[in-house]
mmCIF file of C-alpha atoms in Angstrom:
data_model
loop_
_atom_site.group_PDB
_atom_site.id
_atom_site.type_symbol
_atom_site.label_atom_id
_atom_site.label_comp_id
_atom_site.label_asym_id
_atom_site.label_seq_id
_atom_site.Cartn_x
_atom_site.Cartn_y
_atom_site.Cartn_z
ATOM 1 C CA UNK A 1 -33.113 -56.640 -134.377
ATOM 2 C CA UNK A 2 -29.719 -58.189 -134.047
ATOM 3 C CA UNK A 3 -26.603 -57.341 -136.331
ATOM 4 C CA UNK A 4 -24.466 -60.117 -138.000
ATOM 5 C CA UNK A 5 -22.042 -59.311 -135.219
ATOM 6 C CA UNK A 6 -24.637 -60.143 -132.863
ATOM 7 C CA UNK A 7 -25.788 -62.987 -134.137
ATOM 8 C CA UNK A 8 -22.245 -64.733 -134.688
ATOM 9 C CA UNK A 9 -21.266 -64.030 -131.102
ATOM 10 C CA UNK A 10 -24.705 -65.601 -129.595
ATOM 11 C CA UNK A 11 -23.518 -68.647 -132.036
ATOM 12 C CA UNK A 12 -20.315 -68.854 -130.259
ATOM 13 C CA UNK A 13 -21.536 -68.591 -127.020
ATOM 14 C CA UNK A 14 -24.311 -71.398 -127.624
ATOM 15 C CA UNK A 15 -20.951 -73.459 -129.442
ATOM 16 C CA UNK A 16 -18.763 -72.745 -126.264
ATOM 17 C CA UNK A 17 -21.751 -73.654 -123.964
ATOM 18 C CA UNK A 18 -22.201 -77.507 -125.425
ATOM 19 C CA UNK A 19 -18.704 -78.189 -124.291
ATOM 20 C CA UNK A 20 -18.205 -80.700 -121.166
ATOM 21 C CA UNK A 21 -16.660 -78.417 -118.442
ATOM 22 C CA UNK A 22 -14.382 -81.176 -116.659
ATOM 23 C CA UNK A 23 -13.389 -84.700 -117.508
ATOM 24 C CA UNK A 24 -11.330 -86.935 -115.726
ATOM 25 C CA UNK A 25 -7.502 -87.167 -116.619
ATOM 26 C CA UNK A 26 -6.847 -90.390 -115.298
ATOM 27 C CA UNK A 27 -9.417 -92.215 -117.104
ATOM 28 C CA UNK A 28 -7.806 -94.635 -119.766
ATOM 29 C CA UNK A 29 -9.167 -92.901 -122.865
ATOM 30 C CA UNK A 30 -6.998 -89.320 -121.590
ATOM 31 C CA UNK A 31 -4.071 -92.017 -120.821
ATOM 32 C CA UNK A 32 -3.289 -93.134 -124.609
ATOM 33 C CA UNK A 33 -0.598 -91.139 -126.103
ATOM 34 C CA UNK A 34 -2.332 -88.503 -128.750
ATOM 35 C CA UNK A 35 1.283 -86.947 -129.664
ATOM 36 C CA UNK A 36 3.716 -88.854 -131.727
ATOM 37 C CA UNK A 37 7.257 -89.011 -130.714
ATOM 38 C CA UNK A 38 8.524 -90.329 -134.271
ATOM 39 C CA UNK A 39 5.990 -87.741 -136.610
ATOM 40 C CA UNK A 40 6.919 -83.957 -135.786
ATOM 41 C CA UNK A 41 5.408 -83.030 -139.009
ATOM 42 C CA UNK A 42 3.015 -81.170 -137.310
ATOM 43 C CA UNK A 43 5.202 -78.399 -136.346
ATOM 44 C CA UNK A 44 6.807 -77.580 -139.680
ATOM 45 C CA UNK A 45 3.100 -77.962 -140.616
ATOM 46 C CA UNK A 46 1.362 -75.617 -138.292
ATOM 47 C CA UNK A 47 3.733 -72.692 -137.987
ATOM 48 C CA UNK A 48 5.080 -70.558 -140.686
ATOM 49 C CA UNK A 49 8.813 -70.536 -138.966
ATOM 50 C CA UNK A 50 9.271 -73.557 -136.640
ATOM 51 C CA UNK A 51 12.039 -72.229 -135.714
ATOM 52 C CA UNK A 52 11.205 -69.103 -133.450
ATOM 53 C CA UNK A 53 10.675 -69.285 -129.438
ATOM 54 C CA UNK A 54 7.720 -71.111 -128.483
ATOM 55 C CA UNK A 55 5.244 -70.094 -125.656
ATOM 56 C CA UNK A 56 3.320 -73.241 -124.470
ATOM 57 C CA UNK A 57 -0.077 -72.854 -122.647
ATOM 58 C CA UNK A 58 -1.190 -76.242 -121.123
ATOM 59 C CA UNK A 59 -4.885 -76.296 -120.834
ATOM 60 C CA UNK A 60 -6.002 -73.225 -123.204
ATOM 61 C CA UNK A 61 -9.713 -73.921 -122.932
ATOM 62 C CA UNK A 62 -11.235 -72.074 -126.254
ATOM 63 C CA UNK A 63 -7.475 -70.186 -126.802
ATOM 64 C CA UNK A 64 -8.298 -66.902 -126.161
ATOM 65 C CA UNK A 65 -4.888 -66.013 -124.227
ATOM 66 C CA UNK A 66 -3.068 -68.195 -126.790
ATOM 67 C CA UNK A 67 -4.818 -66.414 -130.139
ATOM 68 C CA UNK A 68 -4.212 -62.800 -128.492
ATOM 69 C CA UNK A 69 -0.740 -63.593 -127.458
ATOM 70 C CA UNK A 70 -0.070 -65.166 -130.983
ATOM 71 C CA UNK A 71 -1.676 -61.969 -132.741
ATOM 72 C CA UNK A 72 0.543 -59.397 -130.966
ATOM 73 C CA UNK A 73 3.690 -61.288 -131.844
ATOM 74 C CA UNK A 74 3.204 -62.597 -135.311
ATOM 75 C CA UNK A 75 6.904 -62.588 -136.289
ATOM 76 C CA UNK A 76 9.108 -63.120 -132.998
ATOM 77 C CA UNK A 77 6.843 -66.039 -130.887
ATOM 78 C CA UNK A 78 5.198 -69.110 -132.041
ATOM 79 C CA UNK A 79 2.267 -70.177 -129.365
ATOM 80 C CA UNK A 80 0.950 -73.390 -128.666
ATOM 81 C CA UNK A 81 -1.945 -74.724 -126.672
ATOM 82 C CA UNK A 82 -2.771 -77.870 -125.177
ATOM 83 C CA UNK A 83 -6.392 -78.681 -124.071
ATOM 84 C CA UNK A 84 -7.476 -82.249 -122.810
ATOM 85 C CA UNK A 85 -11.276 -81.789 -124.612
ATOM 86 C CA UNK A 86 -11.115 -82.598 -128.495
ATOM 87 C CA UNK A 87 -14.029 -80.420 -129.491
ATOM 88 C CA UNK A 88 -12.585 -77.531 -127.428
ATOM 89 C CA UNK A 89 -9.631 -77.703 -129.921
ATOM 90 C CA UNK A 90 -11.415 -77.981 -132.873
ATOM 91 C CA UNK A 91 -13.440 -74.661 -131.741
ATOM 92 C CA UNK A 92 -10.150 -73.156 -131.274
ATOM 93 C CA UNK A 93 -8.570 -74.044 -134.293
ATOM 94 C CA UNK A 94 -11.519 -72.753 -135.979
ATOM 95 C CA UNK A 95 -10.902 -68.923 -134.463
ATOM 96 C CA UNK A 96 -7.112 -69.530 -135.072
ATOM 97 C CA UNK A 97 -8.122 -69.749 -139.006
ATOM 98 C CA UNK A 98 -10.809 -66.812 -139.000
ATOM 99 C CA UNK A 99 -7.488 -64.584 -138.059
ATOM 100 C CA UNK A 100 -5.468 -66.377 -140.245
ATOM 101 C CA UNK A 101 -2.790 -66.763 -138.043
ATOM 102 C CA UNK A 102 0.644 -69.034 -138.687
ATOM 103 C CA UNK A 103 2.171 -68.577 -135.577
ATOM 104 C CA UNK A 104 -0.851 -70.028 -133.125
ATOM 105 C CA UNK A 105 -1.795 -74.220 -132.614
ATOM 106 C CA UNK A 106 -3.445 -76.508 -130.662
ATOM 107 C CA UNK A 107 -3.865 -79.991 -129.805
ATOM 108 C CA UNK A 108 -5.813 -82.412 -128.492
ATOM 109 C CA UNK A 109 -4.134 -84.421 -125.952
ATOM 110 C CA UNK A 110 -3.469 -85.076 -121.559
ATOM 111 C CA UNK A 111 -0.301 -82.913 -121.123
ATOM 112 C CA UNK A 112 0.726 -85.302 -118.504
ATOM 113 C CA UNK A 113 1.184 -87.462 -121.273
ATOM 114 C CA UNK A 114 2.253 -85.403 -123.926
ATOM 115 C CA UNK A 115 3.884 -82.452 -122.840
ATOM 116 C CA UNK A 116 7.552 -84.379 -123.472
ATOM 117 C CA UNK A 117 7.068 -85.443 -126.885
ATOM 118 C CA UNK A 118 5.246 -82.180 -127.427
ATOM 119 C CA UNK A 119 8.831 -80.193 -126.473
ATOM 120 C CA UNK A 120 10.185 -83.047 -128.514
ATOM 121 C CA UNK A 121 8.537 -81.927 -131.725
ATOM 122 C CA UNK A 122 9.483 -78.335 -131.315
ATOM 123 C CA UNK A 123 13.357 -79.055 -130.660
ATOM 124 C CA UNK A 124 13.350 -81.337 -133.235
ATOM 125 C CA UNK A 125 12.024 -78.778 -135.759
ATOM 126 C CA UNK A 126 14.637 -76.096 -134.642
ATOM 127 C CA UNK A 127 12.453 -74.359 -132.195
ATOM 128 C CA UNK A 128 12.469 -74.598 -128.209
ATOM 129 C CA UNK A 129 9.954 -73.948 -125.725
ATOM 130 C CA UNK A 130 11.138 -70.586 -123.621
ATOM 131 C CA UNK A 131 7.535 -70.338 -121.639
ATOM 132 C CA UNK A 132 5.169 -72.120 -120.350
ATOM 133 C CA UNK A 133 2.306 -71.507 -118.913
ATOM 134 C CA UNK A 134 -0.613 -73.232 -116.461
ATOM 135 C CA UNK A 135 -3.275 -70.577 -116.138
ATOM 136 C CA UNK A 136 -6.578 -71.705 -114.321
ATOM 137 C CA UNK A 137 -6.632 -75.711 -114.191
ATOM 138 C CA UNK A 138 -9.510 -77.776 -113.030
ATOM 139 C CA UNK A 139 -9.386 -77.435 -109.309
ATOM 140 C CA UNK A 140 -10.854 -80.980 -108.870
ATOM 141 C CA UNK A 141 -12.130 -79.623 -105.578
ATOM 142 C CA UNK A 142 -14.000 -82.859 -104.038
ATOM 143 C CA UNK A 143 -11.755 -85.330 -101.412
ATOM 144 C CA UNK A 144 -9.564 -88.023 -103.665
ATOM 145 C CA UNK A 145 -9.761 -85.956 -106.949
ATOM 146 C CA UNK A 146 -6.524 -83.843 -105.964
ATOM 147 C CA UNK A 147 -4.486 -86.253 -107.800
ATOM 148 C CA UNK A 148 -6.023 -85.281 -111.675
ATOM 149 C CA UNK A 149 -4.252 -81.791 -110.935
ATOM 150 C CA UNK A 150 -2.404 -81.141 -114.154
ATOM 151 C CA UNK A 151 0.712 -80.058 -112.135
ATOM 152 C CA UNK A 152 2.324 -83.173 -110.817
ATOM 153 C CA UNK A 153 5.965 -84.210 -109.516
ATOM 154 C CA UNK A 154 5.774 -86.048 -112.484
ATOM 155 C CA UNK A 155 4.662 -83.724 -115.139
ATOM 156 C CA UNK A 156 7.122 -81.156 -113.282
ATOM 157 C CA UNK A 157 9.874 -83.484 -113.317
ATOM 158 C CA UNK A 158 9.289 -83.947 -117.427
ATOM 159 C CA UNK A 159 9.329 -80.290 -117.923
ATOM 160 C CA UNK A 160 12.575 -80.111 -115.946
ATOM 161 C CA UNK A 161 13.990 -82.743 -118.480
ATOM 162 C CA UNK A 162 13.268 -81.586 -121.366
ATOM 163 C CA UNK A 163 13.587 -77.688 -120.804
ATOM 164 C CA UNK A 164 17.112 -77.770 -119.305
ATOM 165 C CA UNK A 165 18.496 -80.050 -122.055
ATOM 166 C CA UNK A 166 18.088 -77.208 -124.433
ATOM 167 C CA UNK A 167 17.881 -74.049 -122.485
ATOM 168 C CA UNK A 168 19.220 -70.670 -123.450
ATOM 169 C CA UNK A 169 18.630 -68.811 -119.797
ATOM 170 C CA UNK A 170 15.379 -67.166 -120.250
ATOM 171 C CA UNK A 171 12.907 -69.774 -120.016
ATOM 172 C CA UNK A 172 10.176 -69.401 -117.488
ATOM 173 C CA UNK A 173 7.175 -71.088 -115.655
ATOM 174 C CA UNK A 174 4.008 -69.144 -115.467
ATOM 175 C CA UNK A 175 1.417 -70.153 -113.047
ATOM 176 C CA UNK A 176 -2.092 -68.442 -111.974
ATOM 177 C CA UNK A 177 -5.276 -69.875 -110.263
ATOM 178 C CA UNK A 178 -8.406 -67.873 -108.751
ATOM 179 C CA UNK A 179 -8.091 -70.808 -106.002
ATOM 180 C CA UNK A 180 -5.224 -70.629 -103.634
ATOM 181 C CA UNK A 181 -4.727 -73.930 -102.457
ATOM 182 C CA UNK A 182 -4.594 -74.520 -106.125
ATOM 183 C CA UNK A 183 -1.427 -72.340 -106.767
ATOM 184 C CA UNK A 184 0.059 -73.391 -103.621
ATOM 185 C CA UNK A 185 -0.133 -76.829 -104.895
ATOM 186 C CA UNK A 186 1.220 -75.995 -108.100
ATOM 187 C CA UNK A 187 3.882 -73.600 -106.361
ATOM 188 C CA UNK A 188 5.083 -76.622 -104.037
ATOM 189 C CA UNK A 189 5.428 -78.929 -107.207
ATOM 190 C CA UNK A 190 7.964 -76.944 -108.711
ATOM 191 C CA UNK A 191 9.978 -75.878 -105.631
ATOM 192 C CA UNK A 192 10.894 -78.948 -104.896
ATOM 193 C CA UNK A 193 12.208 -79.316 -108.254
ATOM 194 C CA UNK A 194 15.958 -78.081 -107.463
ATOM 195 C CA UNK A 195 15.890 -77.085 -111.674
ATOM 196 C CA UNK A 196 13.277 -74.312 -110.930
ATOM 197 C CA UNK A 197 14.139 -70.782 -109.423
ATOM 198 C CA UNK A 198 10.824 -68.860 -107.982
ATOM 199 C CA UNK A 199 11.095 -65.368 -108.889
ATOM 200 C CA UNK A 200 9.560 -62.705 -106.888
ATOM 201 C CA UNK A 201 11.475 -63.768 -103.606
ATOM 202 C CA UNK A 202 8.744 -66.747 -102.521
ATOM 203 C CA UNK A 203 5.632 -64.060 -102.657
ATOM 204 C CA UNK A 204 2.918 -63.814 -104.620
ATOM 205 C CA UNK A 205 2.807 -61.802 -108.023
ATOM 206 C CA UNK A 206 0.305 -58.996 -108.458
ATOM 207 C CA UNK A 207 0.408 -58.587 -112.154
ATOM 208 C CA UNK A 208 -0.221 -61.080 -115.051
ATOM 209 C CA UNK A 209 3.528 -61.026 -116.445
ATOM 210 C CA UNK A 210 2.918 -61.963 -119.973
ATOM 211 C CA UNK A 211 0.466 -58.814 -120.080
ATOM 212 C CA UNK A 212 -1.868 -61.059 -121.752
ATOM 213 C CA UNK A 213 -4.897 -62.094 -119.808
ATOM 214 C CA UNK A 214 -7.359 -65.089 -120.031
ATOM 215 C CA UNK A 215 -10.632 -65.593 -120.264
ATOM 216 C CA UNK A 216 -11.139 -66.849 -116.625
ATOM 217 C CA UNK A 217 -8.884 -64.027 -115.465
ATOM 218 C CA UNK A 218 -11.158 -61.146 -116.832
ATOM 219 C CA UNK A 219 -14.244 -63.327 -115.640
ATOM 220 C CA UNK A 220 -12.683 -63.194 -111.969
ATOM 221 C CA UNK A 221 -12.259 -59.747 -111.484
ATOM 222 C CA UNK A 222 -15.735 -59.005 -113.429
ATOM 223 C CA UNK A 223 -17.548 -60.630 -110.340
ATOM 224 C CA UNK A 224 -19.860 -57.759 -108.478
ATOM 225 C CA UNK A 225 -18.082 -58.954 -105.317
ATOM 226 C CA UNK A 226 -14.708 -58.750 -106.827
ATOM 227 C CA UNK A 227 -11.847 -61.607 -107.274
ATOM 228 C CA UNK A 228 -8.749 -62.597 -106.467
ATOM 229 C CA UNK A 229 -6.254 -64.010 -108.545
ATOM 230 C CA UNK A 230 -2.835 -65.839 -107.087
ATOM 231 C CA UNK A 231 0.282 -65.879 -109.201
ATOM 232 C CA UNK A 232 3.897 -67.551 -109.639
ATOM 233 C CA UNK A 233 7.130 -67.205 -111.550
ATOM 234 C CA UNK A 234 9.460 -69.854 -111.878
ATOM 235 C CA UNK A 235 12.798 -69.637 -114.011
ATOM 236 C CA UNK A 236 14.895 -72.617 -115.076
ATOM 237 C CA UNK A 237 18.644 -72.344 -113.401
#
């Protein structure tokens, strides 16, 4: 006979299971702004002290690395998550509240839109962004779908903007994919951003350096025939 426990994790799985796995970025309903550049009220709103470093997670899925690395730094990091799927974010929220947490939020929104008035909002409340991270994006595998990659010039070009206009010296740029040619891609982007530093002298990192790992990650080396997992560390100059 099943427990409560069981029960409430086959709900969750049978929640997480309805969601749509990939949508398109470019489409004109993921190209309307979802972030407002005027209203930062939801910062002051979210987290308990607005003020503390932020880590930002762009594309948290169901927020399992963002709740974790929220709950084992409840007074010196506020974490934020950004997920293109609205009922993705509403199942995350909904975890964030069953621990009760006031240092953890996400929204709803295409951080290729948002991610500067996102940065915005957090400056603007006191706070500032000191990591962010792109862990496991859509691949978009199939021929003329390479340009809905979340990492673009563009989107690296924003992050440049708005990181270096308040930067302290430790800010970083964490980046992970099970697909190669995806974090080559991604790796590419930001070395040719002259703002970015790669750490690690231009190899590959072996460890997950926030010591926090995500769902996909533990999924990956779970597999029977074993995974592999790329890595990259950029710093801002």
């Amino acid at each position: 006979m099943d427990t409560d426990l069981d029960k409430e994790l086959k709900d969750k799985r049978n929640k997480a299971s309805r969601f749509r796995q990939h949508v398109n970025p470019l489409s004109r309903k993921y190209q309307e702004p979802q972030v407002s550049s005027t209203d930062t009220s939801w910062v002051s709103t979210n987290f308990s002290d607005p003020t503390l470093p932020l880590h930002l997670d762009i594309g948290c899925a169901k927020g399992t690395f963002c709740l974790e690395l929220a709950t084992q730094n409840p007074s010196s990091l506020n974490v934020l998550g950004l997920e293109i799927r609205s009922p993705v974010v509403d199942y995350a929220l909904g975890r964030r509240d069953k621990r009760g947490l006031r240092n953890c939020h996400f929204l709803a929104c295409n951080a290729n839109v948002d991610v500067g008035a996102v940065i915005e909002g957090v400056v603007e409340n006191g706070g500032r962004v000191k990591t962010v991270s792109v862990q496991f994006p859509d691949p978009h595998f199939k021929k003329g779908q390479k340009k809905r990659r979340v990492v673009t010039p563009d989107f690296v070009r924003v992050l440049g903007d708005k990181l270096t206009s308040d930067k302290v010296g430790d800010e970083h740029i964490w980046l992970q994919s099970d697909v190669k040619d995806v974090l080559d891609d991604m790796r590419d982007a930001f070395r040719e951003d002259e703002r970015f530093i790669e750490m690690g002298e231009g190899g590959y990192w072996d460890n997950n350096w926030t010591g926090v790992p995500t769902e996909r990650e533990i999924s990956v080396f779970n597999k029977e025939e074993g995974g592999e997992v790329w890595r990259s560390l950029f710093k801002i100059k």
